[in-house]
């Protein structure tokens, strides 16, 4: 059990916790911030699993996913206010 | 196991623990605003540690360039995204729980109402708020 495996397990647990909060959150802001944590967690999982299987394109996808994750967070914030600023 | 791989393991486990702490805060905090503070502070730090640790397992020059770019991007934008969600949560009047001491209500910082109430949008003197989507966020947990 290398450090990468422990990291993958912890990140999967964090993503599952975020999914639970997204399903059970009483307000919409809870669901939005759970989605934000899921976006971060997916970026981390891409990095760890990509290094684990030895892919050559890992960090390309990590860079693109970081940008998309940031845009997703801003879109979630705009969606909370129904498109108004 | 070389020194770089060991350092990478330490960084990956540290980053994953920070992430797990953010998820724990997301589950256990009583209120939307405290949950946003948990995710906003720990998300950026955790992801930077995880990406750096993963890079140390397979270092190469093109990957180094991309990792530097990704780390800089995450450091500058992770908090911005979470604070945008927090601002939107305030504008749609997400309920605030257990307000015992509020500096937003008046300058003397007197005791606010002890039970959960509306966030003090009037004290912020916003010209307009978005009251219409409040139908869904009136429900409290």
PDB file of C-alpha atoms in Angstrom:
ATOM      1  CA  UNK A   1       0.000   0.000   0.000  1.00  0.00           C
ATOM      2  CA  UNK A   2       1.971   2.948  -1.244  1.00  0.00           C
ATOM      3  CA  UNK A   3       1.321   6.569  -0.390  1.00  0.00           C
ATOM      4  CA  UNK A   4      -0.466   7.012  -3.687  1.00  0.00           C
ATOM      5  CA  UNK A   5      -3.008   4.343  -2.759  1.00  0.00           C
ATOM      6  CA  UNK A   6      -3.672   5.906   0.627  1.00  0.00           C
ATOM      7  CA  UNK A   7      -4.106   9.277  -1.073  1.00  0.00           C
ATOM      8  CA  UNK A   8      -6.546   7.819  -3.593  1.00  0.00           C
ATOM      9  CA  UNK A   9      -8.605   6.216  -0.817  1.00  0.00           C
ATOM     10  CA  UNK A  10      -8.752   9.450   1.174  1.00  0.00           C
ATOM     11  CA  UNK A  11      -9.738  11.461  -1.884  1.00  0.00           C
ATOM     12  CA  UNK A  12     -12.486   8.969  -2.769  1.00  0.00           C
ATOM     13  CA  UNK A  13     -13.793   9.249   0.801  1.00  0.00           C
ATOM     14  CA  UNK A  14     -13.787  13.047   0.503  1.00  0.00           C
ATOM     15  CA  UNK A  15     -15.691  12.867  -2.797  1.00  0.00           C
ATOM     16  CA  UNK A  16     -18.265  10.504  -1.277  1.00  0.00           C
ATOM     17  CA  UNK A  17     -18.751  12.882   1.649  1.00  0.00           C
ATOM     18  CA  UNK A  18     -19.257  15.738  -0.789  1.00  0.00           C
ATOM     19  CA  UNK A  19     -21.842  13.672  -2.665  1.00  0.00           C
ATOM     20  CA  UNK A  20     -23.710  12.971   0.577  1.00  0.00           C
ATOM     21  CA  UNK A  21     -23.818  16.695   1.336  1.00  0.00           C
ATOM     22  CA  UNK A  22     -24.927  17.442  -2.201  1.00  0.00           C
ATOM     23  CA  UNK A  23     -27.861  15.049  -1.882  1.00  0.00           C
ATOM     24  CA  UNK A  24     -28.832  16.007   1.664  1.00  0.00           C
ATOM     25  CA  UNK A  25     -27.984  19.707   1.897  1.00  0.00           C
ATOM     26  CA  UNK A  26     -30.972  21.700   3.011  1.00  0.00           C
ATOM     27  CA  UNK A  27     -30.070  24.819   1.064  1.00  0.00           C
ATOM     28  CA  UNK A  28     -28.821  25.356  -2.440  1.00  0.00           C
ATOM     29  CA  UNK A  29     -25.532  26.866  -1.269  1.00  0.00           C
ATOM     30  CA  UNK A  30     -24.720  23.545   0.426  1.00  0.00           C
ATOM     31  CA  UNK A  31     -25.144  21.752  -2.869  1.00  0.00           C
ATOM     32  CA  UNK A  32     -23.042  24.331  -4.690  1.00  0.00           C
ATOM     33  CA  UNK A  33     -20.124  24.103  -2.289  1.00  0.00           C
ATOM     34  CA  UNK A  34     -20.292  20.306  -2.357  1.00  0.00           C
ATOM     35  CA  UNK A  35     -20.011  20.538  -6.124  1.00  0.00           C
ATOM     36  CA  UNK A  36     -16.984  22.784  -5.722  1.00  0.00           C
ATOM     37  CA  UNK A  37     -15.278  20.220  -3.482  1.00  0.00           C
ATOM     38  CA  UNK A  38     -16.130  17.518  -6.006  1.00  0.00           C
ATOM     39  CA  UNK A  39     -14.452  19.545  -8.741  1.00  0.00           C
ATOM     40  CA  UNK A  40     -11.297  19.843  -6.641  1.00  0.00           C
ATOM     41  CA  UNK A  41     -11.413  16.173  -5.702  1.00  0.00           C
ATOM     42  CA  UNK A  42     -11.708  15.045  -9.302  1.00  0.00           C
ATOM     43  CA  UNK A  43      -8.611  17.068 -10.218  1.00  0.00           C
ATOM     44  CA  UNK A  44      -6.706  15.366  -7.405  1.00  0.00           C
ATOM     45  CA  UNK A  45      -7.940  11.940  -8.426  1.00  0.00           C
ATOM     46  CA  UNK A  46      -6.880  12.559 -12.021  1.00  0.00           C
ATOM     47  CA  UNK A  47      -3.381  13.421 -10.824  1.00  0.00           C
ATOM     48  CA  UNK A  48      -3.038  10.426  -8.503  1.00  0.00           C
ATOM     49  CA  UNK A  49      -4.587   7.767 -10.744  1.00  0.00           C
ATOM     50  CA  UNK A  50      -2.696   9.106 -13.749  1.00  0.00           C
ATOM     51  CA  UNK A  51       0.607   8.762 -11.940  1.00  0.00           C
ATOM     52  CA  UNK A  52      -0.439   5.337 -10.648  1.00  0.00           C
ATOM     53  CA  UNK A  53      -1.077   3.887 -14.087  1.00  0.00           C
ATOM     54  CA  UNK A  54       1.912   5.663 -15.592  1.00  0.00           C
ATOM     55  CA  UNK A  55       0.098   7.717 -18.205  1.00  0.00           C
ATOM     56  CA  UNK A  56       2.122  10.320 -20.071  1.00  0.00           C
ATOM     57  CA  UNK A  57      -0.660  12.874 -20.351  1.00  0.00           C
ATOM     58  CA  UNK A  58      -1.484  13.166 -16.659  1.00  0.00           C
ATOM     59  CA  UNK A  59      -0.413  16.712 -16.033  1.00  0.00           C
ATOM     60  CA  UNK A  60      -1.899  18.022 -19.271  1.00  0.00           C
ATOM     61  CA  UNK A  61      -5.283  16.805 -18.100  1.00  0.00           C
ATOM     62  CA  UNK A  62      -4.629  18.149 -14.590  1.00  0.00           C
ATOM     63  CA  UNK A  63      -3.940  21.626 -15.963  1.00  0.00           C
ATOM     64  CA  UNK A  64      -7.058  21.628 -18.137  1.00  0.00           C
ATOM     65  CA  UNK A  65      -9.168  20.228 -15.307  1.00  0.00           C
ATOM     66  CA  UNK A  66      -7.944  22.987 -12.967  1.00  0.00           C
ATOM     67  CA  UNK A  67      -9.109  25.667 -15.372  1.00  0.00           C
ATOM     68  CA  UNK A  68     -12.440  23.905 -15.934  1.00  0.00           C
ATOM     69  CA  UNK A  69     -12.869  23.458 -12.187  1.00  0.00           C
ATOM     70  CA  UNK A  70     -12.424  27.147 -11.544  1.00  0.00           C
ATOM     71  CA  UNK A  71     -14.921  28.011 -14.290  1.00  0.00           C
ATOM     72  CA  UNK A  72     -17.313  25.476 -12.816  1.00  0.00           C
ATOM     73  CA  UNK A  73     -17.085  27.089  -9.396  1.00  0.00           C
ATOM     74  CA  UNK A  74     -17.879  30.499 -10.847  1.00  0.00           C
ATOM     75  CA  UNK A  75     -20.759  29.023 -12.848  1.00  0.00           C
ATOM     76  CA  UNK A  76     -22.170  27.435  -9.697  1.00  0.00           C
ATOM     77  CA  UNK A  77     -22.010  30.810  -7.973  1.00  0.00           C
ATOM     78  CA  UNK A  78     -23.864  32.448 -10.870  1.00  0.00           C
ATOM     79  CA  UNK A  79     -26.409  29.645 -10.967  1.00  0.00           C
ATOM     80  CA  UNK A  80     -27.222  30.220  -7.277  1.00  0.00           C
ATOM     81  CA  UNK A  81     -28.445  33.710  -8.059  1.00  0.00           C
ATOM     82  CA  UNK A  82     -30.373  32.542 -11.135  1.00  0.00           C
ATOM     83  CA  UNK A  83     -28.125  34.355 -13.561  1.00  0.00           C
ATOM     84  CA  UNK A  84     -28.230  37.765 -11.939  1.00  0.00           C
ATOM     85  CA  UNK A  85     -25.053  39.359 -10.677  1.00  0.00           C
TER      86      UNK A  85
ATOM     87  CA  UNK B   1      12.185   3.974  -2.842  1.00  0.00           C
ATOM     88  CA  UNK B   2      14.148   7.051  -3.669  1.00  0.00           C
ATOM     89  CA  UNK B   3      14.078  10.279  -1.717  1.00  0.00           C
ATOM     90  CA  UNK B   4      11.905  11.985  -4.325  1.00  0.00           C
ATOM     91  CA  UNK B   5       9.308   9.230  -4.183  1.00  0.00           C
ATOM     92  CA  UNK B   6       9.278   9.380  -0.399  1.00  0.00           C
ATOM     93  CA  UNK B   7       8.812  13.140  -0.441  1.00  0.00           C
ATOM     94  CA  UNK B   8       6.063  12.669  -3.015  1.00  0.00           C
ATOM     95  CA  UNK B   9       4.314  10.142  -0.784  1.00  0.00           C
ATOM     96  CA  UNK B  10       4.461  12.480   2.193  1.00  0.00           C
ATOM     97  CA  UNK B  11       3.044  15.369   0.177  1.00  0.00           C
ATOM     98  CA  UNK B  12       0.276  13.240  -1.320  1.00  0.00           C
ATOM     99  CA  UNK B  13      -0.823  11.905   2.057  1.00  0.00           C
ATOM    100  CA  UNK B  14      -0.690  15.393   3.588  1.00  0.00           C
ATOM    101  CA  UNK B  15      -2.792  16.814   0.757  1.00  0.00           C
ATOM    102  CA  UNK B  16      -5.293  13.986   0.944  1.00  0.00           C
ATOM    103  CA  UNK B  17      -5.611  14.499   4.721  1.00  0.00           C
ATOM    104  CA  UNK B  18      -6.303  18.211   4.187  1.00  0.00           C
ATOM    105  CA  UNK B  19      -8.964  17.247   1.658  1.00  0.00           C
ATOM    106  CA  UNK B  20     -10.486  14.743   4.058  1.00  0.00           C
ATOM    107  CA  UNK B  21     -10.618  17.479   6.703  1.00  0.00           C
ATOM    108  CA  UNK B  22     -12.482  19.740   4.282  1.00  0.00           C
ATOM    109  CA  UNK B  23     -14.968  16.959   3.577  1.00  0.00           C
ATOM    110  CA  UNK B  24     -15.383  16.331   7.306  1.00  0.00           C
ATOM    111  CA  UNK B  25     -16.133  20.011   7.809  1.00  0.00           C
ATOM    112  CA  UNK B  26     -18.616  19.850   4.958  1.00  0.00           C
ATOM    113  CA  UNK B  27     -20.478  17.064   6.732  1.00  0.00           C
ATOM    114  CA  UNK B  28     -20.326  18.287  10.305  1.00  0.00           C
ATOM    115  CA  UNK B  29     -20.699  22.065  10.279  1.00  0.00           C
ATOM    116  CA  UNK B  30     -24.176  23.379  11.076  1.00  0.00           C
ATOM    117  CA  UNK B  31     -24.524  26.092   8.493  1.00  0.00           C
ATOM    118  CA  UNK B  32     -23.930  26.800   4.797  1.00  0.00           C
ATOM    119  CA  UNK B  33     -21.470  29.631   5.475  1.00  0.00           C
ATOM    120  CA  UNK B  34     -19.209  27.601   7.764  1.00  0.00           C
ATOM    121  CA  UNK B  35     -19.239  24.778   5.236  1.00  0.00           C
ATOM    122  CA  UNK B  36     -18.143  27.179   2.537  1.00  0.00           C
ATOM    123  CA  UNK B  37     -15.329  28.420   4.762  1.00  0.00           C
ATOM    124  CA  UNK B  38     -14.149  24.842   5.337  1.00  0.00           C
ATOM    125  CA  UNK B  39     -14.064  23.975   1.651  1.00  0.00           C
ATOM    126  CA  UNK B  40     -12.675  27.318   0.517  1.00  0.00           C
ATOM    127  CA  UNK B  41      -9.634  27.260   2.750  1.00  0.00           C
ATOM    128  CA  UNK B  42      -8.775  23.582   2.580  1.00  0.00           C
ATOM    129  CA  UNK B  43      -9.578  22.886  -1.060  1.00  0.00           C
ATOM    130  CA  UNK B  44      -6.866  25.027  -2.549  1.00  0.00           C
ATOM    131  CA  UNK B  45      -4.166  23.894  -0.132  1.00  0.00           C
ATOM    132  CA  UNK B  46      -5.008  20.216  -0.454  1.00  0.00           C
ATOM    133  CA  UNK B  47      -5.047  20.194  -4.223  1.00  0.00           C
ATOM    134  CA  UNK B  48      -1.688  21.986  -4.416  1.00  0.00           C
ATOM    135  CA  UNK B  49      -0.063  19.408  -2.121  1.00  0.00           C
ATOM    136  CA  UNK B  50      -1.594  16.502  -4.041  1.00  0.00           C
ATOM    137  CA  UNK B  51      -0.468  17.783  -7.441  1.00  0.00           C
ATOM    138  CA  UNK B  52       3.066  18.497  -6.211  1.00  0.00           C
ATOM    139  CA  UNK B  53       3.350  15.093  -4.562  1.00  0.00           C
ATOM    140  CA  UNK B  54       2.089  13.319  -7.666  1.00  0.00           C
ATOM    141  CA  UNK B  55       4.623  15.184  -9.773  1.00  0.00           C
ATOM    142  CA  UNK B  56       7.488  14.050  -7.542  1.00  0.00           C
ATOM    143  CA  UNK B  57       6.641  10.436  -8.347  1.00  0.00           C
ATOM    144  CA  UNK B  58       7.306  10.948 -12.052  1.00  0.00           C
ATOM    145  CA  UNK B  59       9.381  14.049 -12.558  1.00  0.00           C
ATOM    146  CA  UNK B  60      10.078  15.301 -16.042  1.00  0.00           C
ATOM    147  CA  UNK B  61      10.664  18.729 -17.528  1.00  0.00           C
ATOM    148  CA  UNK B  62       7.414  19.135 -19.520  1.00  0.00           C
ATOM    149  CA  UNK B  63       5.440  17.916 -16.535  1.00  0.00           C
ATOM    150  CA  UNK B  64       7.325  20.400 -14.333  1.00  0.00           C
ATOM    151  CA  UNK B  65       6.181  23.308 -16.484  1.00  0.00           C
ATOM    152  CA  UNK B  66       2.574  22.146 -16.358  1.00  0.00           C
ATOM    153  CA  UNK B  67       2.675  21.490 -12.630  1.00  0.00           C
ATOM    154  CA  UNK B  68       4.048  24.970 -11.941  1.00  0.00           C
ATOM    155  CA  UNK B  69       1.253  26.460 -14.033  1.00  0.00           C
ATOM    156  CA  UNK B  70      -1.413  24.334 -12.364  1.00  0.00           C
ATOM    157  CA  UNK B  71      -0.158  25.141  -8.855  1.00  0.00           C
ATOM    158  CA  UNK B  72      -0.077  28.879  -9.552  1.00  0.00           C
ATOM    159  CA  UNK B  73      -3.542  28.713 -11.071  1.00  0.00           C
ATOM    160  CA  UNK B  74      -4.984  26.826  -8.110  1.00  0.00           C
ATOM    161  CA  UNK B  75      -3.352  29.102  -5.556  1.00  0.00           C
ATOM    162  CA  UNK B  76      -4.777  32.224  -7.139  1.00  0.00           C
ATOM    163  CA  UNK B  77      -8.246  30.988  -8.108  1.00  0.00           C
ATOM    164  CA  UNK B  78      -9.425  28.437  -5.561  1.00  0.00           C
ATOM    165  CA  UNK B  79     -10.344  30.946  -2.897  1.00  0.00           C
ATOM    166  CA  UNK B  80     -11.933  33.245  -5.481  1.00  0.00           C
ATOM    167  CA  UNK B  81     -14.310  30.509  -6.612  1.00  0.00           C
ATOM    168  CA  UNK B  82     -15.374  29.616  -3.085  1.00  0.00           C
ATOM    169  CA  UNK B  83     -15.874  33.241  -2.097  1.00  0.00           C
ATOM    170  CA  UNK B  84     -18.025  33.770  -5.195  1.00  0.00           C
ATOM    171  CA  UNK B  85     -20.248  30.931  -3.977  1.00  0.00           C
ATOM    172  CA  UNK B  86     -20.347  32.503  -0.513  1.00  0.00           C
ATOM    173  CA  UNK B  87     -21.382  35.863  -1.946  1.00  0.00           C
ATOM    174  CA  UNK B  88     -24.138  34.242  -3.979  1.00  0.00           C
ATOM    175  CA  UNK B  89     -25.290  32.352  -0.894  1.00  0.00           C
ATOM    176  CA  UNK B  90     -25.592  35.649   0.973  1.00  0.00           C
ATOM    177  CA  UNK B  91     -27.466  37.308  -1.881  1.00  0.00           C
ATOM    178  CA  UNK B  92     -30.130  34.600  -2.000  1.00  0.00           C
ATOM    179  CA  UNK B  93     -30.559  34.842   1.789  1.00  0.00           C
ATOM    180  CA  UNK B  94     -29.297  31.440   2.836  1.00  0.00           C
ATOM    181  CA  UNK B  95     -30.209  31.078   6.515  1.00  0.00           C
ATOM    182  CA  UNK B  96     -27.537  31.591   9.150  1.00  0.00           C
ATOM    183  CA  UNK B  97     -27.584  29.416  12.229  1.00  0.00           C
ATOM    184  CA  UNK B  98     -26.910  30.244  15.888  1.00  0.00           C
ATOM    185  CA  UNK B  99     -25.975  33.864  15.525  1.00  0.00           C
ATOM    186  CA  UNK B 100     -24.701  34.799  18.947  1.00  0.00           C
ATOM    187  CA  UNK B 101     -22.426  37.718  18.239  1.00  0.00           C
ATOM    188  CA  UNK B 102     -22.715  39.729  15.076  1.00  0.00           C
ATOM    189  CA  UNK B 103     -20.511  42.572  14.008  1.00  0.00           C
ATOM    190  CA  UNK B 104     -22.651  43.192  10.969  1.00  0.00           C
ATOM    191  CA  UNK B 105     -25.718  44.299  12.907  1.00  0.00           C
ATOM    192  CA  UNK B 106     -24.329  47.456  14.460  1.00  0.00           C
ATOM    193  CA  UNK B 107     -20.975  48.984  15.265  1.00  0.00           C
ATOM    194  CA  UNK B 108     -21.078  48.238  18.978  1.00  0.00           C
ATOM    195  CA  UNK B 109     -21.290  44.518  18.342  1.00  0.00           C
ATOM    196  CA  UNK B 110     -24.241  43.910  20.652  1.00  0.00           C
ATOM    197  CA  UNK B 111     -25.890  40.533  21.045  1.00  0.00           C
ATOM    198  CA  UNK B 112     -27.937  39.468  18.082  1.00  0.00           C
ATOM    199  CA  UNK B 113     -30.949  37.210  18.283  1.00  0.00           C
ATOM    200  CA  UNK B 114     -29.860  33.935  19.882  1.00  0.00           C
ATOM    201  CA  UNK B 115     -31.574  31.630  17.450  1.00  0.00           C
ATOM    202  CA  UNK B 116     -31.003  31.296  13.735  1.00  0.00           C
ATOM    203  CA  UNK B 117     -32.174  34.172  11.603  1.00  0.00           C
ATOM    204  CA  UNK B 118     -31.807  35.888   8.302  1.00  0.00           C
ATOM    205  CA  UNK B 119     -28.343  37.064   7.380  1.00  0.00           C
ATOM    206  CA  UNK B 120     -28.167  40.827   7.982  1.00  0.00           C
ATOM    207  CA  UNK B 121     -28.402  42.033   4.419  1.00  0.00           C
ATOM    208  CA  UNK B 122     -29.904  45.352   5.532  1.00  0.00           C
ATOM    209  CA  UNK B 123     -26.802  46.115   7.569  1.00  0.00           C
ATOM    210  CA  UNK B 124     -24.679  45.680   4.494  1.00  0.00           C
ATOM    211  CA  UNK B 125     -26.800  48.313   2.729  1.00  0.00           C
ATOM    212  CA  UNK B 126     -26.950  46.484  -0.560  1.00  0.00           C
ATOM    213  CA  UNK B 127     -29.015  48.297  -3.104  1.00  0.00           C
ATOM    214  CA  UNK B 128     -30.719  45.182  -4.312  1.00  0.00           C
ATOM    215  CA  UNK B 129     -30.726  41.569  -3.376  1.00  0.00           C
ATOM    216  CA  UNK B 130     -32.168  38.621  -5.147  1.00  0.00           C
ATOM    217  CA  UNK B 131     -35.201  37.806  -3.067  1.00  0.00           C
ATOM    218  CA  UNK B 132     -37.030  35.713  -5.610  1.00  0.00           C
ATOM    219  CA  UNK B 133     -34.978  32.482  -5.415  1.00  0.00           C
ATOM    220  CA  UNK B 134     -35.481  32.592  -1.652  1.00  0.00           C
ATOM    221  CA  UNK B 135     -38.429  30.259  -1.961  1.00  0.00           C
ATOM    222  CA  UNK B 136     -36.136  27.259  -2.036  1.00  0.00           C
ATOM    223  CA  UNK B 137     -33.637  28.431   0.549  1.00  0.00           C
ATOM    224  CA  UNK B 138     -36.201  29.222   3.238  1.00  0.00           C
ATOM    225  CA  UNK B 139     -36.048  25.618   4.324  1.00  0.00           C
ATOM    226  CA  UNK B 140     -33.631  25.108   7.205  1.00  0.00           C
ATOM    227  CA  UNK B 141     -31.972  21.864   8.120  1.00  0.00           C
TER     228      UNK B 141
END
